[in-house]
Amino acid sequence: AQSVTQPDIHITVSEGASLELRCNYSYGATPYLFWYVQSPGQGLQLLLKYFSGDTLVQGIKGFEAEFKRSQSSFNLRKPSVHWSDAAEYFCAVSQGFQKLVFGTGTRLLVSP
Amino acid sequence: SQTIHQWPATLVQPVGSPLSLECTVEGTSNPNLYWYRQAAGRGLQLLFYSVGIGQISSEVPQNLSASRPQDRQFILSSKKLLLSDSGFYLCAWSGRAANTEAFFGQGTRLTVV
């Protein structure tokens, strides 16, 4: 069965510093991968997606992610974090029919 | 453009009472529809998905049921709520293509007391 692991439950980053959130997946075929962001009490907003092609994908709000098949990873990065980036981030893999399997999420805290 | 509406935003219900959460999608036709639950301290879990009117697939055994009476309407129900049904419920839709993303509603916070 497909699974997604986000090993970091919480991460604290200083404003202006770079960010990397880790995501590892388990999936037999070529995966469809996603990163979503959730502000408290809100729904999920799609940051970026990978279906095929270029392994470095650009998303909204200055985020990017790199698909590494050899490492089964899809880490999310941002070169300079803003206070408004504080939220919970979810990595997900599609099982087909866009049925998503989510990781448990990483809560990002941004310190001044 | 497509939009997804989910209501109510918050709900407090006593144990044993019925539940009905509604989700509607605008601006698209024949979408795939989904219900997810986010329990406290846990990730999101797919509960139900639907590829068409009256077609419901359940992903996990539970006290809940889903129905799709119209193309763009998806309803989550329970006859008798349990304490363990508390959580944040999210409706989502996607297109039919394999390489498309899911779009989420704003969620319903359900507290069973």
Short mmCIF file of N, CA and C in Angstrom, two decimals, chain A residues 13-97:
data_model
loop_
_atom_site.label_atom_id
_atom_site.label_comp_id
_atom_site.label_asym_id
_atom_site.label_seq_id
_atom_site.Cartn_x
_atom_site.Cartn_y
_atom_site.Cartn_z
N VAL A 13 11.89 27.87 12.00
CA VAL A 13 12.86 28.53 11.12
C VAL A 13 12.80 30.02 11.39
N SER A 14 13.93 30.66 11.37
CA SER A 14 13.97 32.11 11.51
C SER A 14 13.49 32.77 10.23
N GLU A 15 12.80 33.88 10.38
CA GLU A 15 12.34 34.60 9.20
C GLU A 15 13.54 35.00 8.34
N GLY A 16 13.42 34.75 7.04
CA GLY A 16 14.52 35.04 6.12
C GLY A 16 15.44 33.87 5.87
N ALA A 17 15.37 32.86 6.72
CA ALA A 17 16.22 31.68 6.54
C ALA A 17 15.58 30.73 5.52
N SER A 18 16.39 29.80 5.06
CA SER A 18 15.88 28.82 4.09
C SER A 18 15.14 27.71 4.80
N LEU A 19 14.33 27.01 4.03
CA LEU A 19 13.47 25.96 4.58
C LEU A 19 13.54 24.72 3.71
N GLU A 20 13.58 23.57 4.34
CA GLU A 20 13.39 22.31 3.62
C GLU A 20 12.53 21.40 4.47
N LEU A 21 11.41 20.96 3.92
CA LEU A 21 10.53 20.01 4.59
C LEU A 21 10.66 18.67 3.86
N ARG A 22 10.84 17.63 4.66
CA ARG A 22 11.12 16.32 4.07
C ARG A 22 9.86 15.50 3.83
N CYS A 23 9.88 14.74 2.78
CA CYS A 23 8.77 13.85 2.44
C CYS A 23 9.34 12.63 1.75
N ASN A 24 9.00 11.45 2.25
CA ASN A 24 9.35 10.20 1.59
C ASN A 24 8.08 9.43 1.31
N TYR A 25 8.02 8.78 0.18
CA TYR A 25 6.81 8.07 -0.21
C TYR A 25 7.15 6.63 -0.53
N SER A 26 6.13 5.83 -0.49
CA SER A 26 6.23 4.43 -0.91
C SER A 26 5.15 4.19 -1.93
N TYR A 27 5.57 3.90 -3.16
CA TYR A 27 4.60 3.70 -4.24
C TYR A 27 5.27 2.90 -5.32
N GLY A 28 4.59 1.89 -5.85
CA GLY A 28 5.21 0.98 -6.79
C GLY A 28 5.46 1.57 -8.15
N ALA A 29 4.59 2.42 -8.62
CA ALA A 29 4.71 2.96 -9.98
C ALA A 29 5.21 4.40 -9.91
N THR A 30 5.19 5.08 -11.03
CA THR A 30 5.55 6.49 -11.03
C THR A 30 4.51 7.26 -10.24
N PRO A 31 4.95 7.95 -9.21
CA PRO A 31 3.96 8.59 -8.34
C PRO A 31 3.51 9.95 -8.85
N TYR A 32 2.30 10.30 -8.50
CA TYR A 32 1.83 11.68 -8.61
C TYR A 32 1.94 12.26 -7.20
N LEU A 33 2.71 13.33 -7.04
CA LEU A 33 3.05 13.85 -5.72
C LEU A 33 2.58 15.29 -5.57
N PHE A 34 2.21 15.64 -4.35
CA PHE A 34 1.65 16.96 -4.08
C PHE A 34 2.17 17.47 -2.74
N TRP A 35 2.24 18.78 -2.66
CA TRP A 35 2.39 19.47 -1.38
C TRP A 35 1.22 20.42 -1.21
N TYR A 36 0.58 20.31 -0.03
CA TYR A 36 -0.51 21.21 0.33
C TYR A 36 -0.14 21.95 1.61
N VAL A 37 -0.73 23.15 1.78
CA VAL A 37 -0.53 23.92 2.99
C VAL A 37 -1.89 24.18 3.63
N GLN A 38 -1.90 24.14 4.95
CA GLN A 38 -3.13 24.36 5.71
C GLN A 38 -2.89 25.38 6.81
N SER A 39 -3.61 26.49 6.75
CA SER A 39 -3.61 27.45 7.86
C SER A 39 -4.61 26.98 8.89
N PRO A 40 -4.45 27.38 10.14
CA PRO A 40 -5.32 26.87 11.21
C PRO A 40 -6.80 27.03 10.90
N GLY A 41 -7.55 25.95 11.03
CA GLY A 41 -8.98 25.97 10.82
C GLY A 41 -9.43 26.14 9.39
N GLN A 42 -8.49 25.99 8.47
CA GLN A 42 -8.80 26.20 7.06
C GLN A 42 -8.66 24.91 6.25
N GLY A 43 -9.10 24.99 5.01
CA GLY A 43 -8.91 23.87 4.11
C GLY A 43 -7.47 23.82 3.61
N LEU A 44 -7.24 22.96 2.64
CA LEU A 44 -5.90 22.77 2.10
C LEU A 44 -5.74 23.53 0.79
N GLN A 45 -4.59 24.17 0.65
CA GLN A 45 -4.27 24.87 -0.59
C GLN A 45 -3.10 24.16 -1.25
N LEU A 46 -3.23 23.92 -2.52
CA LEU A 46 -2.17 23.25 -3.26
C LEU A 46 -0.99 24.20 -3.47
N LEU A 47 0.20 23.75 -3.07
CA LEU A 47 1.42 24.52 -3.32
C LEU A 47 2.06 24.14 -4.65
N LEU A 48 2.17 22.85 -4.89
CA LEU A 48 2.77 22.39 -6.13
C LEU A 48 2.48 20.91 -6.32
N LYS A 49 2.79 20.42 -7.51
CA LYS A 49 2.49 19.05 -7.88
C LYS A 49 3.55 18.52 -8.83
N TYR A 50 3.74 17.21 -8.79
CA TYR A 50 4.63 16.55 -9.73
C TYR A 50 3.89 15.39 -10.36
N PHE A 51 3.87 15.40 -11.70
CA PHE A 51 3.27 14.28 -12.43
C PHE A 51 4.32 13.55 -13.25
N SER A 52 5.17 14.31 -13.93
CA SER A 52 6.20 13.72 -14.76
C SER A 52 7.11 14.86 -15.22
N GLY A 53 8.17 14.49 -15.94
CA GLY A 53 9.01 15.50 -16.56
C GLY A 53 10.06 16.04 -15.61
N ASP A 54 10.29 17.33 -15.70
CA ASP A 54 11.32 17.98 -14.90
C ASP A 54 11.13 17.66 -13.42
N THR A 55 12.18 17.18 -12.80
CA THR A 55 12.06 16.73 -11.40
C THR A 55 12.06 17.88 -10.41
N LEU A 56 12.37 19.07 -10.83
CA LEU A 56 12.31 20.25 -9.98
C LEU A 56 11.07 21.04 -10.39
N VAL A 57 10.12 21.12 -9.48
CA VAL A 57 8.86 21.78 -9.82
C VAL A 57 8.71 23.04 -8.99
N GLN A 58 8.17 24.05 -9.63
CA GLN A 58 7.95 25.34 -8.97
C GLN A 58 6.50 25.45 -8.58
N GLY A 59 6.25 26.08 -7.45
CA GLY A 59 4.89 26.25 -7.00
C GLY A 59 4.58 27.70 -6.68
N ILE A 60 3.49 27.86 -5.95
CA ILE A 60 3.10 29.21 -5.56
C ILE A 60 3.88 29.66 -4.34
N LYS A 61 3.85 30.93 -4.06
CA LYS A 61 4.45 31.52 -2.86
C LYS A 61 5.95 31.29 -2.76
N GLY A 62 6.62 31.05 -3.88
CA GLY A 62 8.06 30.88 -3.87
C GLY A 62 8.56 29.51 -3.48
N PHE A 63 7.68 28.55 -3.35
CA PHE A 63 8.07 27.18 -2.99
C PHE A 63 8.48 26.38 -4.22
N GLU A 64 9.35 25.43 -4.00
CA GLU A 64 9.75 24.47 -5.01
C GLU A 64 9.95 23.11 -4.36
N ALA A 65 9.89 22.07 -5.16
CA ALA A 65 10.13 20.72 -4.63
C ALA A 65 10.88 19.92 -5.68
N GLU A 66 11.67 18.98 -5.20
CA GLU A 66 12.46 18.16 -6.09
C GLU A 66 12.10 16.70 -5.91
N PHE A 67 11.74 16.05 -6.99
CA PHE A 67 11.43 14.63 -6.99
C PHE A 67 12.71 13.85 -7.22
N LYS A 68 13.03 12.96 -6.29
CA LYS A 68 14.20 12.10 -6.41
C LYS A 68 13.74 10.65 -6.32
N ARG A 69 13.66 10.01 -7.47
CA ARG A 69 13.15 8.64 -7.50
C ARG A 69 14.05 7.70 -6.71
N SER A 70 15.37 7.90 -6.81
CA SER A 70 16.31 6.99 -6.15
C SER A 70 16.17 7.03 -4.64
N GLN A 71 15.72 8.15 -4.12
CA GLN A 71 15.55 8.30 -2.68
C GLN A 71 14.09 8.25 -2.26
N SER A 72 13.19 8.06 -3.22
CA SER A 72 11.74 8.08 -2.93
C SER A 72 11.38 9.32 -2.12
N SER A 73 11.90 10.47 -2.56
CA SER A 73 11.66 11.68 -1.79
C SER A 73 11.06 12.78 -2.66
N PHE A 74 10.42 13.70 -2.00
CA PHE A 74 9.81 14.86 -2.68
C PHE A 74 9.84 15.99 -1.66
N ASN A 75 11.03 16.53 -1.42
CA ASN A 75 11.22 17.55 -0.38
C ASN A 75 10.82 18.92 -0.88
N LEU A 76 10.23 19.66 0.02
CA LEU A 76 9.75 21.02 -0.26
C LEU A 76 10.78 22.02 0.22
N ARG A 77 11.05 23.05 -0.59
CA ARG A 77 12.06 24.03 -0.22
C ARG A 77 11.55 25.45 -0.49
N LYS A 78 12.13 26.36 0.29
CA LYS A 78 11.90 27.78 0.04
C LYS A 78 13.17 28.51 0.47
N PRO A 79 13.72 29.37 -0.36
CA PRO A 79 15.00 30.00 -0.03
C PRO A 79 14.94 31.01 1.10
N SER A 80 13.79 31.67 1.28
CA SER A 80 13.69 32.68 2.33
C SER A 80 12.27 32.66 2.88
N VAL A 81 12.15 32.28 4.13
CA VAL A 81 10.83 32.10 4.74
C VAL A 81 10.29 33.42 5.26
N HIS A 82 9.01 33.61 5.09
CA HIS A 82 8.31 34.80 5.59
C HIS A 82 7.42 34.38 6.74
N TRP A 83 7.11 35.31 7.64
CA TRP A 83 6.28 34.97 8.80
C TRP A 83 4.94 34.38 8.36
N SER A 84 4.44 34.81 7.21
CA SER A 84 3.14 34.33 6.74
C SER A 84 3.19 32.88 6.27
N ASP A 85 4.38 32.29 6.19
CA ASP A 85 4.50 30.89 5.80
C ASP A 85 4.20 29.93 6.96
N ALA A 86 4.08 30.46 8.16
CA ALA A 86 3.76 29.60 9.29
C ALA A 86 2.42 28.92 9.07
N ALA A 87 2.44 27.59 9.08
CA ALA A 87 1.25 26.80 8.75
C ALA A 87 1.62 25.33 8.89
N GLU A 88 0.70 24.47 8.51
CA GLU A 88 1.00 23.04 8.48
C GLU A 88 1.09 22.61 7.02
N TYR A 89 2.10 21.81 6.74
CA TYR A 89 2.37 21.39 5.38
C TYR A 89 2.20 19.88 5.25
N PHE A 90 1.49 19.49 4.20
CA PHE A 90 1.21 18.08 3.98
C PHE A 90 1.73 17.65 2.62
N CYS A 91 2.43 16.54 2.64
CA CYS A 91 2.85 15.87 1.41
C CYS A 91 1.85 14.76 1.13
N ALA A 92 1.56 14.52 -0.14
CA ALA A 92 0.58 13.49 -0.49
C ALA A 92 0.96 12.80 -1.78
N VAL A 93 0.55 11.55 -1.91
CA VAL A 93 0.72 10.77 -3.13
C VAL A 93 -0.64 10.30 -3.58
N SER A 94 -0.86 10.28 -4.89
CA SER A 94 -2.14 9.86 -5.42
C SER A 94 -2.16 8.35 -5.63
N GLN A 95 -3.25 7.73 -5.24
CA GLN A 95 -3.45 6.29 -5.47
C GLN A 95 -4.18 6.02 -6.78
N GLY A 96 -4.45 7.06 -7.54
CA GLY A 96 -5.31 6.91 -8.70
C GLY A 96 -6.67 7.48 -8.37
N PHE A 97 -7.39 7.97 -9.36
CA PHE A 97 -8.64 8.69 -9.16
C PHE A 97 -8.44 9.87 -8.20
#
